[in-house]
Amino acid sequence: MNHDSNQSTDREHPDDLVARIRSVRAGEATTVDRLEGMLSRIDTVDPALNAFHEVLGEDARRHAESIDARLAAGDDPGPLAGAIVAVKDNLCTTEGRTTCSSKMLEHYRSPFEATAVERLRNAGATIVGKTNLDEFAMGSSSENCAWGPVRNPHGVDRVPGGSSGGSAAAVAADCADVALGSDTGGSIRQPAAFCGCVGFKPTYGRISRYGLVAFGSSLDQIGPIGRSVRDASLLYEVMAGVDPHDATTSELPVESPLSEGTIDLRGLRVGIPREHVTDENHPGVTERFAETLDTLRSAGVTIVDVDLPLTHHGISTYYVIAPAEASSNLSRYDGIRYGHRAEALPGEGLEELYARTRSEGFGPEVRRRIMLGTYVLSAGYYDAYYTRALKVRRLIKQEFDGVFSQCDVLLGPTTPTPAFRLGADLDPVSMYLNDVYTVNANIAGIPAISIPGGFVEDEGDALPVGLHLQAPAFAESLLLRTASAVEATHART
Ligand code: GLN
């Protein structure tokens, strides 16, 4: 089916990254001015939000000056010249520290830069700072942080989501044009939904994980958080592609989605998983979603009801596989090879020193995951839990293959609820259920995006919610072009 149309792709909001950086190229603004604007905004709003761990003021100024100097000399510093970008603090940067919001890595300085960050810099982007997150990216609220929680710019007693809560809050509060996050089970898309941003997780293997501190290596993927699908696409194009430092990166060519033209929504088959539209969703989420479907129907979309019966097995599958991989990845932090080391006590053996080091360095959620992971990998339980989870993973992948023969893309709410209050005191399992609609994209490795889906009323607050679109593996172009067309049916604020 050919969904191309001749519509112009130049539909653009003045707040889009493309418009912002064009002003720098046109000489109406400088990178330095734009950076100074962001830095003073961070000064004003970040004491309340705590979105940043570290602001890279001097390094960023030097970088911004060099971009302006190159532009003045008639050079082309790259497609992101003038862009101000924030980076989640589990991505290695040579400037500043990389702490993963853990006491374990409080003083860690990386000797190398993550490929994704390096590609942004090489494309002319200026990195303004490192953003707060749930420790080692484990969480859905950005409250599991060594140096205090992040707050949501749409209501400072609300969480911004997690684990990339600092990145989403930074973009929502206009402290950066765009930000990088990482997504193992929903950590880009859920905070984007809670903060009213666009958050995009590409196919597993599209963007190099080199320099991303590993959590669940078979699930982790880096991606952008921005104000529009265009912003996210632009960053994706710069970061994606094969990297010799990450053997799981794909050699498939990276398309240039938005230069391929807007997709024609007429006749596009959009699958709505019945399991994602349930009474358990917040009533506001249900209402906004129903309105979106009406709009899409009038735009000529063919709505197809589909079944994803394994939806609710995703969380339990994830909470075997992700902790298993985490327990292995985090074994390197023993205070000898890496990280914080406890003060040795007289007469103490190495085992005791390791144990105290790890108990001091890791917070409660990380310790819980290490225990869970060690348990499911232990002799006697390995087959009952780990092997079984891998079998369910295969079934989940097959389930997606099946529905993608009935529809082009899937659409549902990103989360069952809008942002909840800080300290809502959710038990761990209720917290884990935040990711019920997002986690299966990681399990299957497929690309998925959250775009703003309007606001809902919750106890007197107006809070953003997200629309979640998923597509087959490596169909980023279809996904982003569809997301852009759906985004256009919603008025931007
Ligand atoms: N919320 C999920 C977890 O706690 C997912 C986190 C992520 O995607 N990094 O593991």
Coordinates of C-alpha atoms and ligand atoms in Angstrom, one line a residue:
M1 CA 0.0 0.0 0.0
N2 CA 1.3 3.4 -0.8
H3 CA 0.7 6.0 1.9
D4 CA 2.7 8.8 0.4
S5 CA 0.9 12.0 -0.3
N6 CA 2.0 15.2 -1.8
Q7 CA 1.3 17.2 1.4
S8 CA 4.0 19.5 2.4
T9 CA 6.2 18.4 5.3
D10 CA 6.9 22.0 6.3
R11 CA 4.2 22.1 8.9
E12 CA 6.2 23.5 11.7
H13 CA 5.8 25.0 15.1
P14 CA 8.0 28.0 16.1
D15 CA 9.2 25.9 19.1
D16 CA 10.4 23.0 17.0
L17 CA 14.1 22.4 17.1
V18 CA 14.3 22.8 13.4
A19 CA 12.8 26.4 13.7
R20 CA 15.1 27.2 16.6
I21 CA 18.3 26.1 14.9
R22 CA 17.3 27.8 11.7
S23 CA 17.3 31.1 13.5
V24 CA 20.9 30.5 14.4
R25 CA 21.8 29.7 10.8
A26 CA 19.9 32.8 9.6
G27 CA 22.0 34.9 12.0
E28 CA 18.9 36.0 14.1
A29 CA 20.3 34.3 17.2
T30 CA 23.6 32.8 18.2
T31 CA 24.4 29.5 19.9
V32 CA 25.9 31.4 22.8
D33 CA 22.8 33.5 23.3
R34 CA 20.6 30.4 23.1
L35 CA 22.8 28.6 25.6
E36 CA 22.8 31.6 28.0
G37 CA 19.0 31.6 27.8
M38 CA 18.9 28.0 28.8
L39 CA 21.5 28.4 31.5
S40 CA 19.6 31.2 33.1
R41 CA 16.3 29.2 32.8
I42 CA 18.0 26.3 34.6
D43 CA 19.1 28.7 37.3
T44 CA 15.6 29.8 37.8
V45 CA 13.6 26.6 37.6
D46 CA 15.9 23.8 38.5
P47 CA 16.1 24.4 42.2
A48 CA 12.4 23.3 42.2
L49 CA 12.7 20.6 39.6
N50 CA 16.0 18.9 40.3
A51 CA 16.2 17.8 36.7
F52 CA 19.9 18.3 36.4
H53 CA 22.7 16.6 38.2
E54 CA 25.3 18.7 36.7
V55 CA 25.2 21.8 34.4
L56 CA 28.2 21.9 32.1
G57 CA 28.3 25.7 31.9
E58 CA 31.9 26.4 30.9
D59 CA 32.4 23.4 28.6
A60 CA 29.0 24.3 26.9
R61 CA 30.0 27.9 26.5
R62 CA 33.3 26.9 24.9
H63 CA 31.5 24.6 22.5
A64 CA 28.8 27.1 21.7
E65 CA 31.4 29.8 20.9
S66 CA 33.2 27.4 18.5
I67 CA 29.9 26.6 16.7
D68 CA 29.2 30.4 16.3
A69 CA 32.8 31.0 15.1
R70 CA 32.5 28.2 12.5
L71 CA 29.2 29.6 11.3
A72 CA 30.6 33.1 11.0
A73 CA 33.5 31.7 9.0
G74 CA 31.1 30.1 6.5
D75 CA 31.7 26.6 7.8
D76 CA 28.9 24.0 8.2
P77 CA 29.2 22.7 11.8
G78 CA 26.4 20.1 11.1
P79 CA 22.6 19.7 11.2
L80 CA 22.4 20.3 14.9
A81 CA 24.4 23.6 15.0
G82 CA 22.7 25.8 17.5
A83 CA 20.9 23.0 19.3
I84 CA 21.1 22.8 23.1
V85 CA 20.9 19.2 24.4
A86 CA 20.6 17.6 27.8
V87 CA 22.0 14.1 28.4
K88 CA 20.7 11.5 30.9
D89 CA 23.4 10.8 33.5
N90 CA 23.7 7.1 32.6
L91 CA 25.3 8.1 29.2
C92 CA 29.1 8.5 29.4
T93 CA 30.4 11.9 28.6
T94 CA 34.0 13.1 28.8
E95 CA 32.9 16.4 30.3
G96 CA 31.4 16.2 33.8
R97 CA 30.7 13.1 35.8
T98 CA 28.5 10.1 34.9
T99 CA 26.9 9.0 38.1
C100 CA 23.7 7.0 37.1
S101 CA 22.2 8.7 40.2
S102 CA 24.1 6.2 42.4
K103 CA 26.4 6.8 45.3
M104 CA 28.3 3.9 43.7
L105 CA 29.4 6.2 40.9
E106 CA 29.3 9.5 42.7
H107 CA 32.8 10.5 41.5
Y108 CA 33.0 8.6 38.2
R109 CA 34.4 10.4 35.2
S110 CA 34.3 8.5 32.0
P111 CA 37.4 8.4 29.9
F112 CA 35.3 8.1 26.7
E113 CA 32.1 9.4 25.3
A114 CA 29.0 7.4 24.3
T115 CA 28.7 7.0 20.6
A116 CA 25.2 8.6 20.6
V117 CA 26.6 11.7 22.4
E118 CA 29.7 11.9 20.2
R119 CA 27.5 11.8 17.1
L120 CA 25.4 14.7 18.4
R121 CA 28.5 16.7 19.1
N122 CA 29.9 15.9 15.7
A123 CA 26.6 17.2 14.3
G124 CA 27.1 20.5 16.1
A125 CA 25.0 20.0 19.2
T126 CA 26.0 21.7 22.5
I127 CA 25.6 19.5 25.6
V128 CA 24.2 21.7 28.4
G129 CA 24.2 19.1 31.3
K130 CA 23.6 15.7 32.7
T131 CA 20.1 14.9 33.9
N132 CA 18.8 13.1 37.0
L133 CA 17.3 9.6 36.7
D134 CA 16.2 6.7 38.8
E135 CA 19.4 4.9 40.0
F136 CA 20.9 2.9 37.1
A137 CA 17.6 3.6 35.2
M138 CA 15.6 1.4 37.6
G139 CA 12.2 3.0 38.3
S140 CA 9.2 4.8 36.8
S141 CA 9.0 7.9 38.9
S142 CA 12.6 9.4 39.2
E143 CA 12.3 9.1 43.0
N144 CA 15.0 6.4 43.3
C145 CA 17.7 9.0 43.0
A146 CA 20.8 9.4 45.2
W147 CA 20.4 13.2 45.3
G148 CA 16.7 13.8 45.5
P149 CA 13.7 13.2 43.2
V150 CA 12.9 15.1 40.0
R151 CA 9.6 17.0 40.0
N152 CA 7.2 17.4 37.1
P153 CA 7.0 20.9 35.5
H154 CA 3.2 20.5 35.1
G155 CA 2.9 20.3 38.9
V156 CA 5.8 20.1 41.3
D157 CA 4.1 17.7 43.7
R158 CA 3.8 15.2 40.8
V159 CA 6.5 12.8 39.5
P160 CA 7.9 13.4 36.0
G161 CA 7.9 9.6 35.4
G162 CA 11.1 7.6 35.1
S163 CA 13.6 6.6 34.7
S164 CA 14.5 9.4 32.2
G165 CA 12.5 11.9 34.4
G166 CA 15.2 14.5 34.4
S167 CA 15.5 14.6 30.6
A168 CA 11.7 14.9 30.2
A169 CA 11.4 17.6 32.8
A170 CA 14.3 19.5 31.3
V171 CA 12.6 19.6 27.9
A172 CA 9.2 20.4 29.3
A173 CA 10.6 23.3 31.3
D174 CA 12.5 24.5 28.3
C175 CA 15.9 24.0 29.9
A176 CA 17.1 22.2 26.8
D177 CA 15.8 21.9 23.2
V178 CA 15.9 18.1 23.3
A179 CA 17.3 15.5 25.6
L180 CA 18.6 11.9 25.5
G181 CA 17.1 9.2 27.5
S182 CA 17.4 5.4 27.7
D183 CA 14.5 2.9 27.6
T184 CA 14.7 -0.6 28.9
G185 CA 10.9 -1.0 29.7
G186 CA 9.4 2.4 29.0
S187 CA 11.9 4.9 30.5
I188 CA 11.8 7.3 27.6
R189 CA 8.1 7.0 26.7
Q190 CA 6.5 7.1 30.2
P191 CA 8.3 10.3 31.3
A192 CA 7.6 11.9 27.9
A193 CA 3.9 11.1 28.5
F194 CA 3.9 12.4 32.0
C195 CA 5.7 15.7 31.0
G196 CA 3.8 16.4 27.7
C197 CA 6.8 15.6 25.4
V198 CA 7.6 13.3 22.5
G199 CA 9.7 10.3 23.5
F200 CA 11.0 7.8 21.0
K201 CA 12.6 4.4 21.5
P202 CA 14.0 3.0 18.3
T203 CA 14.3 -0.7 17.3
Y204 CA 16.8 -2.6 19.4
G205 CA 20.1 -2.3 17.5
R206 CA 19.3 1.0 15.7
I207 CA 21.4 3.3 18.1
S208 CA 24.7 2.1 19.5
R209 CA 24.6 1.4 23.2
Y210 CA 28.3 2.0 23.5
G211 CA 28.8 4.3 26.5
L212 CA 25.3 3.7 27.9
V213 CA 25.8 2.2 31.4
A214 CA 24.3 -1.2 31.0
F215 CA 21.1 -2.2 32.8
G216 CA 19.3 -4.9 30.8
S217 CA 21.6 -5.3 27.8
S218 CA 19.1 -7.2 25.6
L219 CA 16.4 -4.5 26.2
D220 CA 18.3 -1.2 26.6
Q221 CA 18.0 1.4 23.8
I222 CA 18.9 5.1 23.7
G223 CA 16.5 7.6 22.2
P224 CA 15.5 11.3 22.1
I225 CA 12.9 13.3 24.1
G226 CA 11.7 16.4 22.4
R227 CA 8.8 18.8 21.7
S228 CA 7.8 17.3 18.4
V229 CA 8.1 14.2 16.3
R230 CA 10.3 16.2 13.9
D231 CA 12.7 17.0 16.8
A232 CA 12.9 13.3 17.7
S233 CA 13.4 12.3 14.1
L234 CA 16.2 14.7 13.6
L235 CA 18.1 13.4 16.6
Y236 CA 17.4 9.8 15.6
E237 CA 18.8 10.3 12.1
V238 CA 22.0 11.7 13.6
M239 CA 22.5 9.0 16.2
A240 CA 21.3 5.9 14.4
G241 CA 23.4 3.5 12.4
V242 CA 26.0 0.8 12.7
D243 CA 28.9 1.3 15.3
P244 CA 31.9 -1.0 15.5
H245 CA 31.8 -0.5 19.3
D246 CA 28.4 -2.2 19.6
A247 CA 28.1 -5.6 17.8
T248 CA 24.3 -5.5 18.2
T249 CA 23.9 -2.4 16.0
S250 CA 22.2 -3.1 12.7
E251 CA 23.7 -2.5 9.3
L252 CA 20.4 -1.6 7.8
P253 CA 20.5 1.9 6.2
V254 CA 19.0 4.6 8.3
E255 CA 16.2 6.4 6.5
S256 CA 15.4 10.1 6.7
P257 CA 11.8 9.7 7.7
L258 CA 10.4 13.3 7.6
S259 CA 12.1 14.1 4.3
E260 CA 10.1 11.2 2.8
G261 CA 6.9 13.3 3.0
T262 CA 3.9 13.2 5.3
I263 CA 2.1 10.0 5.4
D264 CA -1.5 9.9 4.2
L265 CA -3.7 8.8 7.0
R266 CA -6.5 7.7 4.6
G267 CA -6.5 4.0 4.5
L268 CA -3.8 3.6 7.1
R269 CA -4.6 0.6 9.3
V270 CA -4.2 1.5 12.9
G271 CA -4.5 -1.4 15.3
I272 CA -6.0 -0.8 18.7
P273 CA -5.1 -3.5 21.2
R274 CA -8.2 -4.3 23.3
E275 CA -6.0 -5.0 26.3
H276 CA -4.7 -1.4 26.3
V277 CA -8.2 0.2 26.4
T278 CA -9.6 -1.1 29.6
D279 CA -11.6 0.1 32.6
E280 CA -8.4 0.0 34.7
N281 CA -7.2 3.2 32.8
H282 CA -7.8 6.6 34.4
P283 CA -11.2 7.9 33.1
G284 CA -9.4 10.9 31.6
V285 CA -7.0 8.6 29.7
T286 CA -10.0 6.7 28.3
E287 CA -11.8 10.0 27.3
R288 CA -8.8 11.5 25.5
F289 CA -8.1 8.2 23.8
A290 CA -11.7 8.0 22.5
E291 CA -11.5 11.5 21.2
T292 CA -8.2 10.7 19.4
L293 CA -9.9 7.7 17.7
D294 CA -12.8 9.9 16.6
T295 CA -10.4 12.4 15.0
L296 CA -8.4 9.6 13.3
R297 CA -11.6 8.0 12.0
S298 CA -12.6 11.4 10.5
A299 CA -9.2 11.7 8.9
G300 CA -9.8 8.4 7.1
V301 CA -7.8 6.0 9.2
T302 CA -9.0 2.4 9.2
I303 CA -9.3 1.5 12.9
V304 CA -8.7 -2.2 13.5
D305 CA -9.4 -3.9 16.8
V306 CA -6.6 -6.3 17.6
D307 CA -5.8 -8.6 20.5
L308 CA -2.5 -8.7 22.4
P309 CA -3.5 -11.3 25.1
L310 CA 0.1 -11.5 26.3
T311 CA 0.1 -7.8 27.3
H312 CA -0.2 -8.6 31.0
H313 CA 2.5 -11.2 30.9
G314 CA 5.0 -8.5 29.8
I315 CA 5.6 -7.2 33.2
S316 CA 6.4 -10.5 34.8
T317 CA 8.6 -11.5 31.9
Y318 CA 10.4 -8.2 32.1
Y319 CA 10.9 -8.5 35.9
V320 CA 12.8 -11.8 35.3
I321 CA 14.9 -10.9 32.3
A322 CA 15.8 -7.3 33.2
P323 CA 16.9 -8.1 36.8
A324 CA 18.8 -11.2 35.6
E325 CA 20.8 -9.0 33.2
A326 CA 21.1 -6.2 35.7
S327 CA 22.5 -8.6 38.4
S328 CA 25.2 -9.6 35.9
N329 CA 25.9 -6.1 34.6
L330 CA 26.1 -4.6 38.1
S331 CA 28.5 -7.2 39.5
R332 CA 31.4 -5.1 38.3
Y333 CA 30.7 -2.5 41.0
D334 CA 32.6 -4.1 43.8
G335 CA 34.6 -1.1 45.0
I336 CA 37.8 -2.7 43.6
R337 CA 37.3 -2.7 39.9
Y338 CA 34.6 0.1 39.9
G339 CA 32.9 2.5 42.1
H340 CA 32.6 3.5 45.7
R341 CA 34.6 1.5 48.2
A342 CA 33.6 1.1 51.9
E343 CA 36.3 1.9 54.5
A344 CA 38.0 -1.5 55.2
L345 CA 37.6 -2.6 58.8
P346 CA 40.5 -4.3 60.7
G347 CA 40.5 -8.0 60.3
E348 CA 37.8 -7.9 57.6
G349 CA 37.9 -10.3 54.7
L350 CA 37.4 -9.4 51.0
E351 CA 33.8 -10.9 50.9
E352 CA 32.7 -8.6 53.8
L353 CA 34.3 -5.6 52.2
Y354 CA 32.4 -6.3 48.9
A355 CA 29.1 -6.8 50.8
R356 CA 29.5 -3.5 52.8
T357 CA 30.7 -1.6 49.7
R358 CA 27.6 -2.8 47.7
S359 CA 25.2 -2.2 50.5
E360 CA 26.5 1.4 51.0
G361 CA 26.8 2.2 47.3
F362 CA 23.4 0.9 45.9
G363 CA 20.0 2.2 46.9
P364 CA 17.1 -0.1 47.9
E365 CA 15.5 -0.6 44.4
V366 CA 18.9 -1.5 42.8
R367 CA 19.5 -4.0 45.7
R368 CA 16.0 -5.5 45.1
R369 CA 16.7 -6.0 41.4
I370 CA 20.1 -7.6 42.1
M371 CA 18.5 -10.0 44.6
L372 CA 15.7 -10.8 42.1
G373 CA 18.1 -11.3 39.3
T374 CA 20.5 -13.5 41.3
Y375 CA 17.6 -15.6 42.4
V376 CA 16.1 -16.2 39.0
L377 CA 19.6 -17.2 37.6
S378 CA 20.5 -19.5 40.5
A379 CA 20.8 -23.2 40.1
G380 CA 17.4 -24.9 40.5
Y381 CA 15.4 -21.7 39.6
Y382 CA 17.1 -20.9 36.3
D383 CA 14.8 -23.1 34.2
A384 CA 11.6 -22.3 36.2
Y385 CA 12.1 -18.5 35.8
Y386 CA 14.8 -17.4 33.4
T387 CA 14.3 -20.1 30.7
R388 CA 10.6 -19.7 31.0
A389 CA 10.7 -15.9 30.7
L390 CA 12.8 -16.3 27.5
K391 CA 10.1 -18.6 26.1
V392 CA 7.4 -16.0 26.9
R393 CA 9.6 -13.4 25.2
R394 CA 9.5 -15.4 22.0
L395 CA 5.7 -15.7 22.3
I396 CA 5.4 -12.0 22.7
K397 CA 7.5 -11.4 19.6
Q398 CA 5.3 -13.8 17.7
E399 CA 2.2 -12.1 19.0
F400 CA 3.4 -8.8 17.5
D401 CA 4.3 -10.4 14.2
G402 CA 0.7 -11.7 14.1
V403 CA -1.0 -8.3 14.7
F404 CA 1.3 -6.5 12.3
S405 CA -0.2 -8.7 9.5
Q406 CA -3.6 -7.1 10.4
C407 CA -2.5 -3.5 10.8
D408 CA 0.3 -1.1 9.9
V409 CA 0.9 0.4 13.3
L410 CA -0.5 0.0 16.8
L411 CA -1.9 2.8 18.9
G412 CA -2.9 3.0 22.6
P413 CA -2.4 5.1 25.7
T414 CA 1.2 5.2 26.8
T415 CA 0.3 4.7 30.5
P416 CA -2.8 3.8 32.4
T417 CA -2.7 7.0 34.4
P418 CA -1.3 10.6 34.3
A419 CA 1.6 11.6 36.6
F420 CA 1.0 10.5 40.2
R421 CA 2.1 12.4 43.3
L422 CA 5.6 12.2 44.7
G423 CA 5.7 9.8 47.6
A424 CA 2.4 8.2 46.5
D425 CA 3.9 5.2 48.3
L426 CA 3.2 2.7 45.5
D427 CA 4.3 -0.8 46.4
P428 CA 6.9 -2.1 44.0
V429 CA 4.5 -4.1 41.9
S430 CA 2.0 -1.2 41.4
M431 CA 5.0 0.9 40.4
Y432 CA 6.1 -1.7 37.9
L433 CA 2.6 -1.7 36.4
N434 CA 3.2 1.8 35.0
D435 CA 5.0 0.1 32.2
V436 CA 2.3 -2.3 31.3
Y437 CA 1.8 -0.8 27.8
T438 CA 5.4 0.1 27.0
V439 CA 7.4 -2.9 28.2
N440 CA 6.5 -5.3 25.4
A441 CA 8.1 -3.1 22.8
N442 CA 11.5 -3.7 24.6
I443 CA 10.8 -7.4 25.0
A444 CA 10.1 -7.7 21.3
G445 CA 12.8 -5.1 20.3
I446 CA 10.3 -3.1 18.2
P447 CA 10.3 0.8 17.8
A448 CA 7.7 2.8 19.8
I449 CA 7.0 6.4 20.4
S450 CA 4.9 8.4 22.9
I451 CA 3.4 11.7 21.6
P452 CA 1.3 14.2 23.5
G453 CA -2.3 13.0 23.7
G454 CA -4.0 16.0 25.4
F455 CA -4.6 16.8 29.1
V456 CA -6.7 15.1 31.8
E457 CA -8.1 16.5 35.0
D458 CA -6.9 14.8 38.1
E459 CA -7.7 16.1 41.6
G460 CA -7.7 19.7 40.4
D461 CA -4.6 19.4 38.2
A462 CA -4.5 19.4 34.4
L463 CA -1.9 16.8 33.5
P464 CA -0.6 15.6 30.1
V465 CA -1.1 12.1 28.9
G466 CA 0.6 10.2 26.0
L467 CA -0.4 8.3 22.9
H468 CA 1.7 5.3 22.2
L469 CA 2.5 4.1 18.7
Q470 CA 4.4 0.9 17.9
A471 CA 5.5 -0.5 14.5
P472 CA 7.4 -3.6 13.3
A473 CA 11.2 -3.8 13.8
F474 CA 13.1 -1.3 11.7
A475 CA 10.0 0.4 10.5
E476 CA 11.0 3.7 12.1
S477 CA 10.2 5.6 9.0
L478 CA 6.6 4.4 9.0
L479 CA 6.3 4.9 12.7
L480 CA 7.7 8.5 12.7
R481 CA 5.7 9.6 9.7
T482 CA 2.6 8.2 11.2
A483 CA 3.3 9.8 14.5
S484 CA 3.9 13.1 12.8
A485 CA 0.5 12.9 11.0
V486 CA -1.3 11.9 14.3
E487 CA 0.5 14.8 16.1
A488 CA -0.8 17.2 13.4
T489 CA -4.4 16.3 14.4
H490 CA -3.7 17.6 17.9
A491 CA -3.5 21.3 18.5
R492 CA -0.1 22.3 20.0
T493 CA -0.1 24.4 23.1
Ligands
GLN1 N1 10.3 1.3 34.9 C1 11.1 0.1 34.4 C2 12.0 -0.4 35.5 O1 11.9 0.1 36.5 C3 11.8 0.5 33.1 C4 13.0 1.3 33.4 C5 13.7 1.6 32.1 O2 13.1 1.6 31.0 N2 15.0 2.0 32.2 O3 12.9 -1.2 35.2

